[in-house]
PDB file of C-alpha atoms in Angstrom:
ATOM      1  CA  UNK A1138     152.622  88.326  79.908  1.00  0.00           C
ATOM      2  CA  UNK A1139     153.159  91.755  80.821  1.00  0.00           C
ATOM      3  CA  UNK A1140     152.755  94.193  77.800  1.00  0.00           C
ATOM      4  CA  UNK A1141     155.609  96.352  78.229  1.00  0.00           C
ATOM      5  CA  UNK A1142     157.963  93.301  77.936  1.00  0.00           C
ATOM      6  CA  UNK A1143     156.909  92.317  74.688  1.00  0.00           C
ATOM      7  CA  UNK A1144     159.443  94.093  72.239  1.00  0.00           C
ATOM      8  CA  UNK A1145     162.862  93.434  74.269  1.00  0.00           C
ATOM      9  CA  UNK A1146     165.257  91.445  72.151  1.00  0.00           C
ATOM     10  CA  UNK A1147     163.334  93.196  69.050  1.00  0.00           C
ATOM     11  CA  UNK A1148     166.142  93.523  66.396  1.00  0.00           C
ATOM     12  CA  UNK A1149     165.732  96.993  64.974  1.00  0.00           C
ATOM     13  CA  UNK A1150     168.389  96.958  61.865  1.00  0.00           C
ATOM     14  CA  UNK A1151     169.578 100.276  60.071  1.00  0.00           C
ATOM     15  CA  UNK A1152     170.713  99.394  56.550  1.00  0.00           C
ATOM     16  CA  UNK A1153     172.719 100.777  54.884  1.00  0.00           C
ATOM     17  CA  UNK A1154     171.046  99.694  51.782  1.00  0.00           C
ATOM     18  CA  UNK A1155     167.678  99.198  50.508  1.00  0.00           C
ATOM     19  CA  UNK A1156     166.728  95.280  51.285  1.00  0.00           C
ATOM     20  CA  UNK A1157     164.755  93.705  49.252  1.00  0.00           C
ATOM     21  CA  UNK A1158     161.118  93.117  50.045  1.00  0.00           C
ATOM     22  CA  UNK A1159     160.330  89.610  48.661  1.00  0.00           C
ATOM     23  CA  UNK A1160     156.821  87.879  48.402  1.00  0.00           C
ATOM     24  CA  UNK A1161     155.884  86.717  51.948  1.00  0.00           C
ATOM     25  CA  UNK A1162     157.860  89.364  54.129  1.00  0.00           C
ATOM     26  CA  UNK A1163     156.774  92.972  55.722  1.00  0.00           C
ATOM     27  CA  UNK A1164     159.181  95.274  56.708  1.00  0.00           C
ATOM     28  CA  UNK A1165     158.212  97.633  59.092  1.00  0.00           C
ATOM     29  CA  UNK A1166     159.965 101.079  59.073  1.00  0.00           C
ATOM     30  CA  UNK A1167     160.371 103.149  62.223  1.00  0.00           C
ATOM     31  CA  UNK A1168     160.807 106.325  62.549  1.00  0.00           C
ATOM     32  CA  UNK A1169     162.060 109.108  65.194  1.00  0.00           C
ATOM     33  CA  UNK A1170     160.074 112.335  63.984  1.00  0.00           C
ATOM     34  CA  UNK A1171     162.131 114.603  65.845  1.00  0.00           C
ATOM     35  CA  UNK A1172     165.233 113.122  64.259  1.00  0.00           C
ATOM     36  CA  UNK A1173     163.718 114.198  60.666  1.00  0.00           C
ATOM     37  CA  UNK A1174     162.405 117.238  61.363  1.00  0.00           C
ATOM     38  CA  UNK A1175     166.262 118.206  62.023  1.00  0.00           C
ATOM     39  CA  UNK A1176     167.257 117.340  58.542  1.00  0.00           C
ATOM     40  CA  UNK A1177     165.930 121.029  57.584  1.00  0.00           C
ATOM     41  CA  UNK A1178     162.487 121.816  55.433  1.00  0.00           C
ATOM     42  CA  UNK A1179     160.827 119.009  54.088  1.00  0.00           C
ATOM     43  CA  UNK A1180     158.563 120.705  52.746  1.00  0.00           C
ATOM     44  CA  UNK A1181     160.111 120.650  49.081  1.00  0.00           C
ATOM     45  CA  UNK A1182     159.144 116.687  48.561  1.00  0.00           C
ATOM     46  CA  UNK A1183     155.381 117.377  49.327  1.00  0.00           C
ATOM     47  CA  UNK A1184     152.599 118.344  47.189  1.00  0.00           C
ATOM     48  CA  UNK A1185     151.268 121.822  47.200  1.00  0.00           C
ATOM     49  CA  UNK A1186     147.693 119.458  48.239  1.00  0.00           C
ATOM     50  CA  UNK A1187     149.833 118.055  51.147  1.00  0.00           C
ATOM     51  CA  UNK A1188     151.659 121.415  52.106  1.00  0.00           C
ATOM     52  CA  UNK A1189     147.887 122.985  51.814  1.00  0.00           C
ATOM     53  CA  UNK A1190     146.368 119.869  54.381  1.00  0.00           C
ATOM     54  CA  UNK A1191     149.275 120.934  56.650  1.00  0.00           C
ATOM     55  CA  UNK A1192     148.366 124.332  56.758  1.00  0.00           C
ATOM     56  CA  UNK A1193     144.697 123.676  57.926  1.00  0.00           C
ATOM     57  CA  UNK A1194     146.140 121.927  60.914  1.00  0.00           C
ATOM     58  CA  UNK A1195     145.820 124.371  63.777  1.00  0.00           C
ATOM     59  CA  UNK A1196     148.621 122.907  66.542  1.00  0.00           C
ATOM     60  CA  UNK A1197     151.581 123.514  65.377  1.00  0.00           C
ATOM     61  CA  UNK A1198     152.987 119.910  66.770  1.00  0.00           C
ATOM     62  CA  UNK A1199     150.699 118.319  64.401  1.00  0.00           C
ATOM     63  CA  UNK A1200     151.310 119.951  61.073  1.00  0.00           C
ATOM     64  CA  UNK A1201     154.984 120.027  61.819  1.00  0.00           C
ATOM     65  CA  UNK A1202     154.291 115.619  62.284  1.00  0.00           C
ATOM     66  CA  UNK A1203     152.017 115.487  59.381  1.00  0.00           C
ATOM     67  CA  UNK A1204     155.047 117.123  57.211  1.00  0.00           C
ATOM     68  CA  UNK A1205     157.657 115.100  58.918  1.00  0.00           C
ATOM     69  CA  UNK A1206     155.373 111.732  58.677  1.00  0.00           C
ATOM     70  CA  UNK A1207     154.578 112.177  54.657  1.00  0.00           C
ATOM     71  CA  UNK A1208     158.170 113.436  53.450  1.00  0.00           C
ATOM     72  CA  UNK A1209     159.220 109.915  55.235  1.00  0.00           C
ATOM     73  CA  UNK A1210     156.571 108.260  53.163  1.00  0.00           C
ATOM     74  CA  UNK A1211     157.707 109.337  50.203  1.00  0.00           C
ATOM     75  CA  UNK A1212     161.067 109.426  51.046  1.00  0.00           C
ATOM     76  CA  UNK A1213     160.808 105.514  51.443  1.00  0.00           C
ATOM     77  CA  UNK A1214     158.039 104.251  48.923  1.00  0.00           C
ATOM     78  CA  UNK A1215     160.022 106.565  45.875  1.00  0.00           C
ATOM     79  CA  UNK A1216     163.205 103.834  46.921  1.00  0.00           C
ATOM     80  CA  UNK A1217     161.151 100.948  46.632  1.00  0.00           C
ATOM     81  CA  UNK A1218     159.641 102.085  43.289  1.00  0.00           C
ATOM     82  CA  UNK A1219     162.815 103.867  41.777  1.00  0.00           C
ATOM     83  CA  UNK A1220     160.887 107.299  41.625  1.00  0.00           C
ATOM     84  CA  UNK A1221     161.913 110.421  43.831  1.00  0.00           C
ATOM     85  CA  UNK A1222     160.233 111.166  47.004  1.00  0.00           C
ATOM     86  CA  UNK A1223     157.836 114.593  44.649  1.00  0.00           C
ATOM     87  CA  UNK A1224     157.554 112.429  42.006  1.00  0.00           C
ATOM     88  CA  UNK A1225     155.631 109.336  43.986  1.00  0.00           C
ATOM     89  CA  UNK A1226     151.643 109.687  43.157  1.00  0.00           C
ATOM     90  CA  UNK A1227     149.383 108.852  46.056  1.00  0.00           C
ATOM     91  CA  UNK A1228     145.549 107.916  45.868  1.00  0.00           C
ATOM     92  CA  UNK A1229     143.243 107.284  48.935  1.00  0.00           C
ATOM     93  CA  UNK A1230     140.609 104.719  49.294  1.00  0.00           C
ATOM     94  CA  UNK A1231     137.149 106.071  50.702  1.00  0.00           C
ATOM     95  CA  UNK A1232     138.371 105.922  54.199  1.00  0.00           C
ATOM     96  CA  UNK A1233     141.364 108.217  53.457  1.00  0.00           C
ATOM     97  CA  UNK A1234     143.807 105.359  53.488  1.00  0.00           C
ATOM     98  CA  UNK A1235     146.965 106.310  51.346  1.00  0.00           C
ATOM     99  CA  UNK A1236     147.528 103.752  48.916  1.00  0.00           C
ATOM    100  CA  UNK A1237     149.892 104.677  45.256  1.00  0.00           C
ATOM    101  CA  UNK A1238     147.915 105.903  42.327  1.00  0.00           C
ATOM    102  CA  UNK A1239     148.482 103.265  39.668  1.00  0.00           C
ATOM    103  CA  UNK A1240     146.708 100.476  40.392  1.00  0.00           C
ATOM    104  CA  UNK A1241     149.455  97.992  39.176  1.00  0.00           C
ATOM    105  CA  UNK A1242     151.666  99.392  41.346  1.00  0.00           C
ATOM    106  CA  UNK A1243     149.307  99.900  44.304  1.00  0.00           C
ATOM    107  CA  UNK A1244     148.452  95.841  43.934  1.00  0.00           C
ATOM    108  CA  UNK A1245     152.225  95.380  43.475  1.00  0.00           C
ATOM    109  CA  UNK A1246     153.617  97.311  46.961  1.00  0.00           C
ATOM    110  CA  UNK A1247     151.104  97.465  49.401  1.00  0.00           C
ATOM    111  CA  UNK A1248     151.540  99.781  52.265  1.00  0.00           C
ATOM    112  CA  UNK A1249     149.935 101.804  55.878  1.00  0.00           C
ATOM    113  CA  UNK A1250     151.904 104.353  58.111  1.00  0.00           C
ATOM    114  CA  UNK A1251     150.651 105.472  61.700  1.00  0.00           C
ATOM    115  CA  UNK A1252     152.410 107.585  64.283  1.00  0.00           C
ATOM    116  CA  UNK A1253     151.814 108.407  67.839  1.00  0.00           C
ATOM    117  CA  UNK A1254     153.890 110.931  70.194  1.00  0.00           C
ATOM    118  CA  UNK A1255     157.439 111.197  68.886  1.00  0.00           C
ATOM    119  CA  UNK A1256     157.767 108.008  66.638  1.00  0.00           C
ATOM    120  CA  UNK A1257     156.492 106.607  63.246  1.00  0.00           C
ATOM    121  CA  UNK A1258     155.363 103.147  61.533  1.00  0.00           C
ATOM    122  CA  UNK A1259     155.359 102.541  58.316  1.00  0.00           C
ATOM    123  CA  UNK A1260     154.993  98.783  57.308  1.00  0.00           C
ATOM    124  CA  UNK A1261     155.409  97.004  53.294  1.00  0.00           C
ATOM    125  CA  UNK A1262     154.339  93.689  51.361  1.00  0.00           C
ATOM    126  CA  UNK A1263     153.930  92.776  47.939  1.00  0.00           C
ATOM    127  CA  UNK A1264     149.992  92.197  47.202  1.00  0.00           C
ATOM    128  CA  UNK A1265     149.458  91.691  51.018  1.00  0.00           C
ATOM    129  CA  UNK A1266     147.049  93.940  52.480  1.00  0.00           C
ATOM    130  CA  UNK A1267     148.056  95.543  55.730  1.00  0.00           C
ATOM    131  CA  UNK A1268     147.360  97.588  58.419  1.00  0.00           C
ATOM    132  CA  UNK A1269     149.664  98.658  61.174  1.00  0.00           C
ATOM    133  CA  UNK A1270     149.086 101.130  64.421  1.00  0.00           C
ATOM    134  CA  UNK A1271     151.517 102.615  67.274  1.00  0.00           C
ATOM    135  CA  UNK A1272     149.967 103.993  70.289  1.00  0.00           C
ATOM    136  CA  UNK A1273     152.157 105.909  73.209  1.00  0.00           C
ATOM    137  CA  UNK A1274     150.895 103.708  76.371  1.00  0.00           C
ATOM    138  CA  UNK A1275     149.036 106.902  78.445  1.00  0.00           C
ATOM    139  CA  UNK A1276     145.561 106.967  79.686  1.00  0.00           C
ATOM    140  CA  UNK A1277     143.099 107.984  77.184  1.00  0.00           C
ATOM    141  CA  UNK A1278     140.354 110.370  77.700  1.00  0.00           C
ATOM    142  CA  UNK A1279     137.937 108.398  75.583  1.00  0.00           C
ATOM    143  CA  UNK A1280     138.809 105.092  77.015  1.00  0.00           C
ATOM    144  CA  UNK A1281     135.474 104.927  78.782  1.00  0.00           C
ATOM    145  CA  UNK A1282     133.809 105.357  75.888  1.00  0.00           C
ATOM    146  CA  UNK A1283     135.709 103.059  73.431  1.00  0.00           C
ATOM    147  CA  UNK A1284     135.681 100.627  76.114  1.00  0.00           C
ATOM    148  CA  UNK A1285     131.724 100.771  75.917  1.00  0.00           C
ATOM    149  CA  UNK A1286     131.359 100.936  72.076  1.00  0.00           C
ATOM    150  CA  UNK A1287     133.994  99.148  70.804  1.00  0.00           C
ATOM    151  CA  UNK A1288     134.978  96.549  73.016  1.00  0.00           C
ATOM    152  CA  UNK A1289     132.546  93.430  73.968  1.00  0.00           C
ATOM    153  CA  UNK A1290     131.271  92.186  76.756  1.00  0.00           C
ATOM    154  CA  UNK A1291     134.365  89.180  77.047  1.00  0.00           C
ATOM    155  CA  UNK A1292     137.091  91.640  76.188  1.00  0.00           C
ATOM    156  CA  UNK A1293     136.241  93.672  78.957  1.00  0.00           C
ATOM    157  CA  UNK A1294     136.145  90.638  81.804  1.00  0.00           C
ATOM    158  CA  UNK A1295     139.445  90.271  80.336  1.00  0.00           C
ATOM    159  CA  UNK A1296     140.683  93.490  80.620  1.00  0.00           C
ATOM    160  CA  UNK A1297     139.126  93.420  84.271  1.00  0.00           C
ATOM    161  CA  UNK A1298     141.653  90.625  85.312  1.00  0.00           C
ATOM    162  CA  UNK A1299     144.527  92.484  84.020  1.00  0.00           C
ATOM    163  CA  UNK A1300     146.389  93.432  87.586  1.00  0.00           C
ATOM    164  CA  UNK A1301     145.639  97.624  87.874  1.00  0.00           C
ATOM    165  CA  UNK A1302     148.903  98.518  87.131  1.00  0.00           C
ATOM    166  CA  UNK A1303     149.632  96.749  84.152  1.00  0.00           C
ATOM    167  CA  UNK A1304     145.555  97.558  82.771  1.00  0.00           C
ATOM    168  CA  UNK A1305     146.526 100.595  80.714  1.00  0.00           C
ATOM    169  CA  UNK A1306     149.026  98.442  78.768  1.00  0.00           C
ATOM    170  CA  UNK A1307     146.745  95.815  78.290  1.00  0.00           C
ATOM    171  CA  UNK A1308     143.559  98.027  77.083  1.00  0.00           C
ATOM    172  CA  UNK A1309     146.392 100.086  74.647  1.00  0.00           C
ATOM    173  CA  UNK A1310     147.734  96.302  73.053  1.00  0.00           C
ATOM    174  CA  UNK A1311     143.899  95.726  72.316  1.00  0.00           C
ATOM    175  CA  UNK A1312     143.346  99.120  70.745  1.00  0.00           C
ATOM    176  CA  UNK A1313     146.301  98.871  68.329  1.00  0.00           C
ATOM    177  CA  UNK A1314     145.210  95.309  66.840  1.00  0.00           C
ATOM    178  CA  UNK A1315     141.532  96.768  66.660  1.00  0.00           C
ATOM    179  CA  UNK A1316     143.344  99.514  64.484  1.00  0.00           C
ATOM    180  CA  UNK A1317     145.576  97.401  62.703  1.00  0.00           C
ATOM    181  CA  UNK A1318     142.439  95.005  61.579  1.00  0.00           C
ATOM    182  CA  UNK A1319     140.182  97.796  61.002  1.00  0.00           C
ATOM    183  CA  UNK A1320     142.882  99.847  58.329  1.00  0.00           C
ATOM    184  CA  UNK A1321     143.629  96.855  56.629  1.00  0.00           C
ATOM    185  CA  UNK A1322     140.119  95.668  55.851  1.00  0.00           C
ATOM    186  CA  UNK A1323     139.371  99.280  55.478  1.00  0.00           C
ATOM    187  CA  UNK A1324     136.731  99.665  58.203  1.00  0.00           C
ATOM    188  CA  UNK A1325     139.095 101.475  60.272  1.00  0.00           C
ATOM    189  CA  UNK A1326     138.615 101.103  64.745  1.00  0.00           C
ATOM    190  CA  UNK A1327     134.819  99.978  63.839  1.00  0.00           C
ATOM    191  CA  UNK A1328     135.150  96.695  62.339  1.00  0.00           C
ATOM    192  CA  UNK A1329     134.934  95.663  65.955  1.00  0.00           C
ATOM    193  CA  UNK A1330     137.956  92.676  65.872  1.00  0.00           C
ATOM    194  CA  UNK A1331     137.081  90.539  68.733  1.00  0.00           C
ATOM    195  CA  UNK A1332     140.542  90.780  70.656  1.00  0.00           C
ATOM    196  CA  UNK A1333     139.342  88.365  73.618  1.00  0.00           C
ATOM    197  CA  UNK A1334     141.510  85.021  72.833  1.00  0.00           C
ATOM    198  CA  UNK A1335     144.554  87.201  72.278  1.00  0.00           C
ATOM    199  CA  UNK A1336     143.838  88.914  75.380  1.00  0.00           C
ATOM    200  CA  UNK A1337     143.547  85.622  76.668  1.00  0.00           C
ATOM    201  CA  UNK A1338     146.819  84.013  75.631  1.00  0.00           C
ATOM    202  CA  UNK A1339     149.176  87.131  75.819  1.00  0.00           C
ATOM    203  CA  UNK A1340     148.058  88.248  79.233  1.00  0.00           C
ATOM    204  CA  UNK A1341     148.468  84.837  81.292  1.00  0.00           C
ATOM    205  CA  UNK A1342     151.954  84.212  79.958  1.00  0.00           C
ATOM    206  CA  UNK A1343     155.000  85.705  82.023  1.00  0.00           C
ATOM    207  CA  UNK A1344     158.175  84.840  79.089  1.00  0.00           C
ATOM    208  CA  UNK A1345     159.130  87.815  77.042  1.00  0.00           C
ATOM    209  CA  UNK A1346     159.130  87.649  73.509  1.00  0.00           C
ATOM    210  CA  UNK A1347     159.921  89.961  70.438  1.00  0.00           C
ATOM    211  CA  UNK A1348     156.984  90.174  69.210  1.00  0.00           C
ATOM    212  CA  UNK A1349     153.623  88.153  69.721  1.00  0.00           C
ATOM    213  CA  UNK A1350     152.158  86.867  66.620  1.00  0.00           C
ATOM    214  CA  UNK A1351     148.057  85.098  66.165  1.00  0.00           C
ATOM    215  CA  UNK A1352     145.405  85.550  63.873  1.00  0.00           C
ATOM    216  CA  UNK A1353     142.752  87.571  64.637  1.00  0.00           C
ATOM    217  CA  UNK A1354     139.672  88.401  62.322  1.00  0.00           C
ATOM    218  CA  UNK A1355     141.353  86.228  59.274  1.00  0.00           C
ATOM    219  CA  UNK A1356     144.288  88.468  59.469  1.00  0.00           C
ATOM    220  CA  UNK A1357     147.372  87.507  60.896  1.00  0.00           C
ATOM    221  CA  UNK A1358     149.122  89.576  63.557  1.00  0.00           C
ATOM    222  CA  UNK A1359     152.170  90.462  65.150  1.00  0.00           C
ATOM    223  CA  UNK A1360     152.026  92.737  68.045  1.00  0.00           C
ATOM    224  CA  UNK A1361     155.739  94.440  69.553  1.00  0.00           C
ATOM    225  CA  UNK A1362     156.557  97.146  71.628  1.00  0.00           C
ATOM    226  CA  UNK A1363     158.393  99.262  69.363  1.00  0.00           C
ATOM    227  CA  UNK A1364     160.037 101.864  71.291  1.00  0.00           C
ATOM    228  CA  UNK A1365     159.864 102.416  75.184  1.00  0.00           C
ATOM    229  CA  UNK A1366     156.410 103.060  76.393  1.00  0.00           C
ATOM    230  CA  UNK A1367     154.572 102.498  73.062  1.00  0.00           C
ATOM    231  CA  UNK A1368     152.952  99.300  71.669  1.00  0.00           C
ATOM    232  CA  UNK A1369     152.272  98.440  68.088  1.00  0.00           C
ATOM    233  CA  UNK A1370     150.337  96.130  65.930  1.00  0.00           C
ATOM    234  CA  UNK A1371     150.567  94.945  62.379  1.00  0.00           C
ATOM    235  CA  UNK A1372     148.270  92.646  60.448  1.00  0.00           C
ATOM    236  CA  UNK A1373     148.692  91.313  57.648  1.00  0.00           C
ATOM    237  CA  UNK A1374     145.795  89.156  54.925  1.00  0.00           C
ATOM    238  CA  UNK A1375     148.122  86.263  54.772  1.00  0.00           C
ATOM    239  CA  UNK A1376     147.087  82.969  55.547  1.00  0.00           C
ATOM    240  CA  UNK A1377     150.811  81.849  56.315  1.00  0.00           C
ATOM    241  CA  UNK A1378     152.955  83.292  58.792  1.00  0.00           C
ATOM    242  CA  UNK A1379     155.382  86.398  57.343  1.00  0.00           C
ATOM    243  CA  UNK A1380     158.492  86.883  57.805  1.00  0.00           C
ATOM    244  CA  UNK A1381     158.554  90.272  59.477  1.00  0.00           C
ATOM    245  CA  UNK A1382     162.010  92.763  59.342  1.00  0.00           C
ATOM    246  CA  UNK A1383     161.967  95.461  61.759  1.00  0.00           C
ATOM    247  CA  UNK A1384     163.942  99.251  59.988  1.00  0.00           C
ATOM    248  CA  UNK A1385     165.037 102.011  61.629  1.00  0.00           C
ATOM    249  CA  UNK A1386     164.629 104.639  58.793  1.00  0.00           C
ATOM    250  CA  UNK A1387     167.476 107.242  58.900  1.00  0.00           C
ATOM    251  CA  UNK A1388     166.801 109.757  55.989  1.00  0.00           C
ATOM    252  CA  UNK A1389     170.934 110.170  55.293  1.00  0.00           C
ATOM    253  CA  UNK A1390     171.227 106.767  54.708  1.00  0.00           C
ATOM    254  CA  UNK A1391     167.905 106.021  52.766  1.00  0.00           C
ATOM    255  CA  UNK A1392     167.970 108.657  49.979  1.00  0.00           C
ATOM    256  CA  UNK A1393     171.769 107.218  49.256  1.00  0.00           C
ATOM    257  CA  UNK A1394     170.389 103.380  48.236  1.00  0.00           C
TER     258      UNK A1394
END
């Protein structure tokens, strides 16, 4: 299985209404960044903390993300919890993940954003802890490095067999469900998920697919290419399989429901 062919025949739905997120489902939000940051100042819906942690950011492309990224957050966790996007209180765990402030409600709607290059993830459950990553498919100029400290001895033989051109692919798919495992146990990249019988399976098949979905580390995972030249990863502490529906977030649309 070639990694850029995982994704096509992905069903990416833009409702015109919130759906309802029912026990054993994740839905899994994506977002064009660009496409926000043309809906004007979205500033207003942050926090003076959050408008102040923008600030600090030197590049401009990443403060204006980090603005675009959060007023989407709120934007879609105030329609789940029948708030509005300023009013929606956010608390982070030691490891800076985001989760809401009130604990009932935090156990109650469980969620985890990432981003990468022009696009945005942001995946839901009730009670279900999660972690999800998006990674633009580009050479990395750590990948030495995170090949030698994160990645074991078996991952990298299978990397190795990976034909060249299709390698970067292949070491980006392993990175994102490292990621994906590591926020949603809250260990973040270093939790060290051994992604070798994945590897294994995904890598020798030729069929496309959706998405891919295993277990890895007790979690279960789905694994998707959601946009052209990017690769993704969710996983989810569920012992059965989820039922997974994939968003396209369009901010006219969402602050109507």
């Amino acid at each position: 299985m070639r990694n850029e062919q995982v994704g096509r025949g992905l069903d990416w739905h833009t409702p015109t209404s919130l759906p309802a997120l029912e026990a054993g489902q994740a839905h899994v939000w994506r977002v064009r960044l660009e496409a926000w940051r043309e809906q004007g100042d979205l500033r207003a819906i942050l926090t003076e903390d959050e408008i102040a942690r923008a600030q600090r950011l030197r590049i401009p492309e990443k403060r204006a993300d980090f603005v675009t990224a959060r007023a989407a957050l709120r934007t879609v966790l105030a329609s789940y919890i029948g708030l509005t996007p300023r009013q929606v209180e956010l608390a982070y765990l030691p490891d800076g993940k985001p989760q809401l402030a009130d604990p009932l409600m935090a156990a109650r709607l469980q969620f985890n954003l990432s981003h990468s290059g022009e696009w945005m993830l942001l995946a839901l459950s009730r009670g279900l802890p999660l972690g999800v990553d998006i990674e633009r498919i580009h050479p990395l100029r750590a990948q030495g490095w995170a090949l030698a400290q994160l990645f074991n001895r078996a991952e990298r033989e299978v990397l190795n067999t990976v034909p060249q051109a299709y390698r970067e692919a292949a070491f980006i798919a392993a990175w994102t469900l490292k990621e994906a495992v590591g926020k949603a146990d809250g260990r973040g990249i270093r939790a060290q998920a051994d992604t070798t019988d994945l590897l294994q399976a995904w890598f020798s098949q030729d069929e496309a697919q959706p998405y891919r979905y295993g277990k890895l580390a007790g979690y279960s995972i789905a694994q998707f290419n959601p946009a052209p030249g990017y690769c993704a990863a969710l996983a989810l502490a569920a012992v059965q399989p989820v039922q997974l529906r994939f968003l396209n977030l369009e901010k006219a649309r969402i602050e109507t429901v």
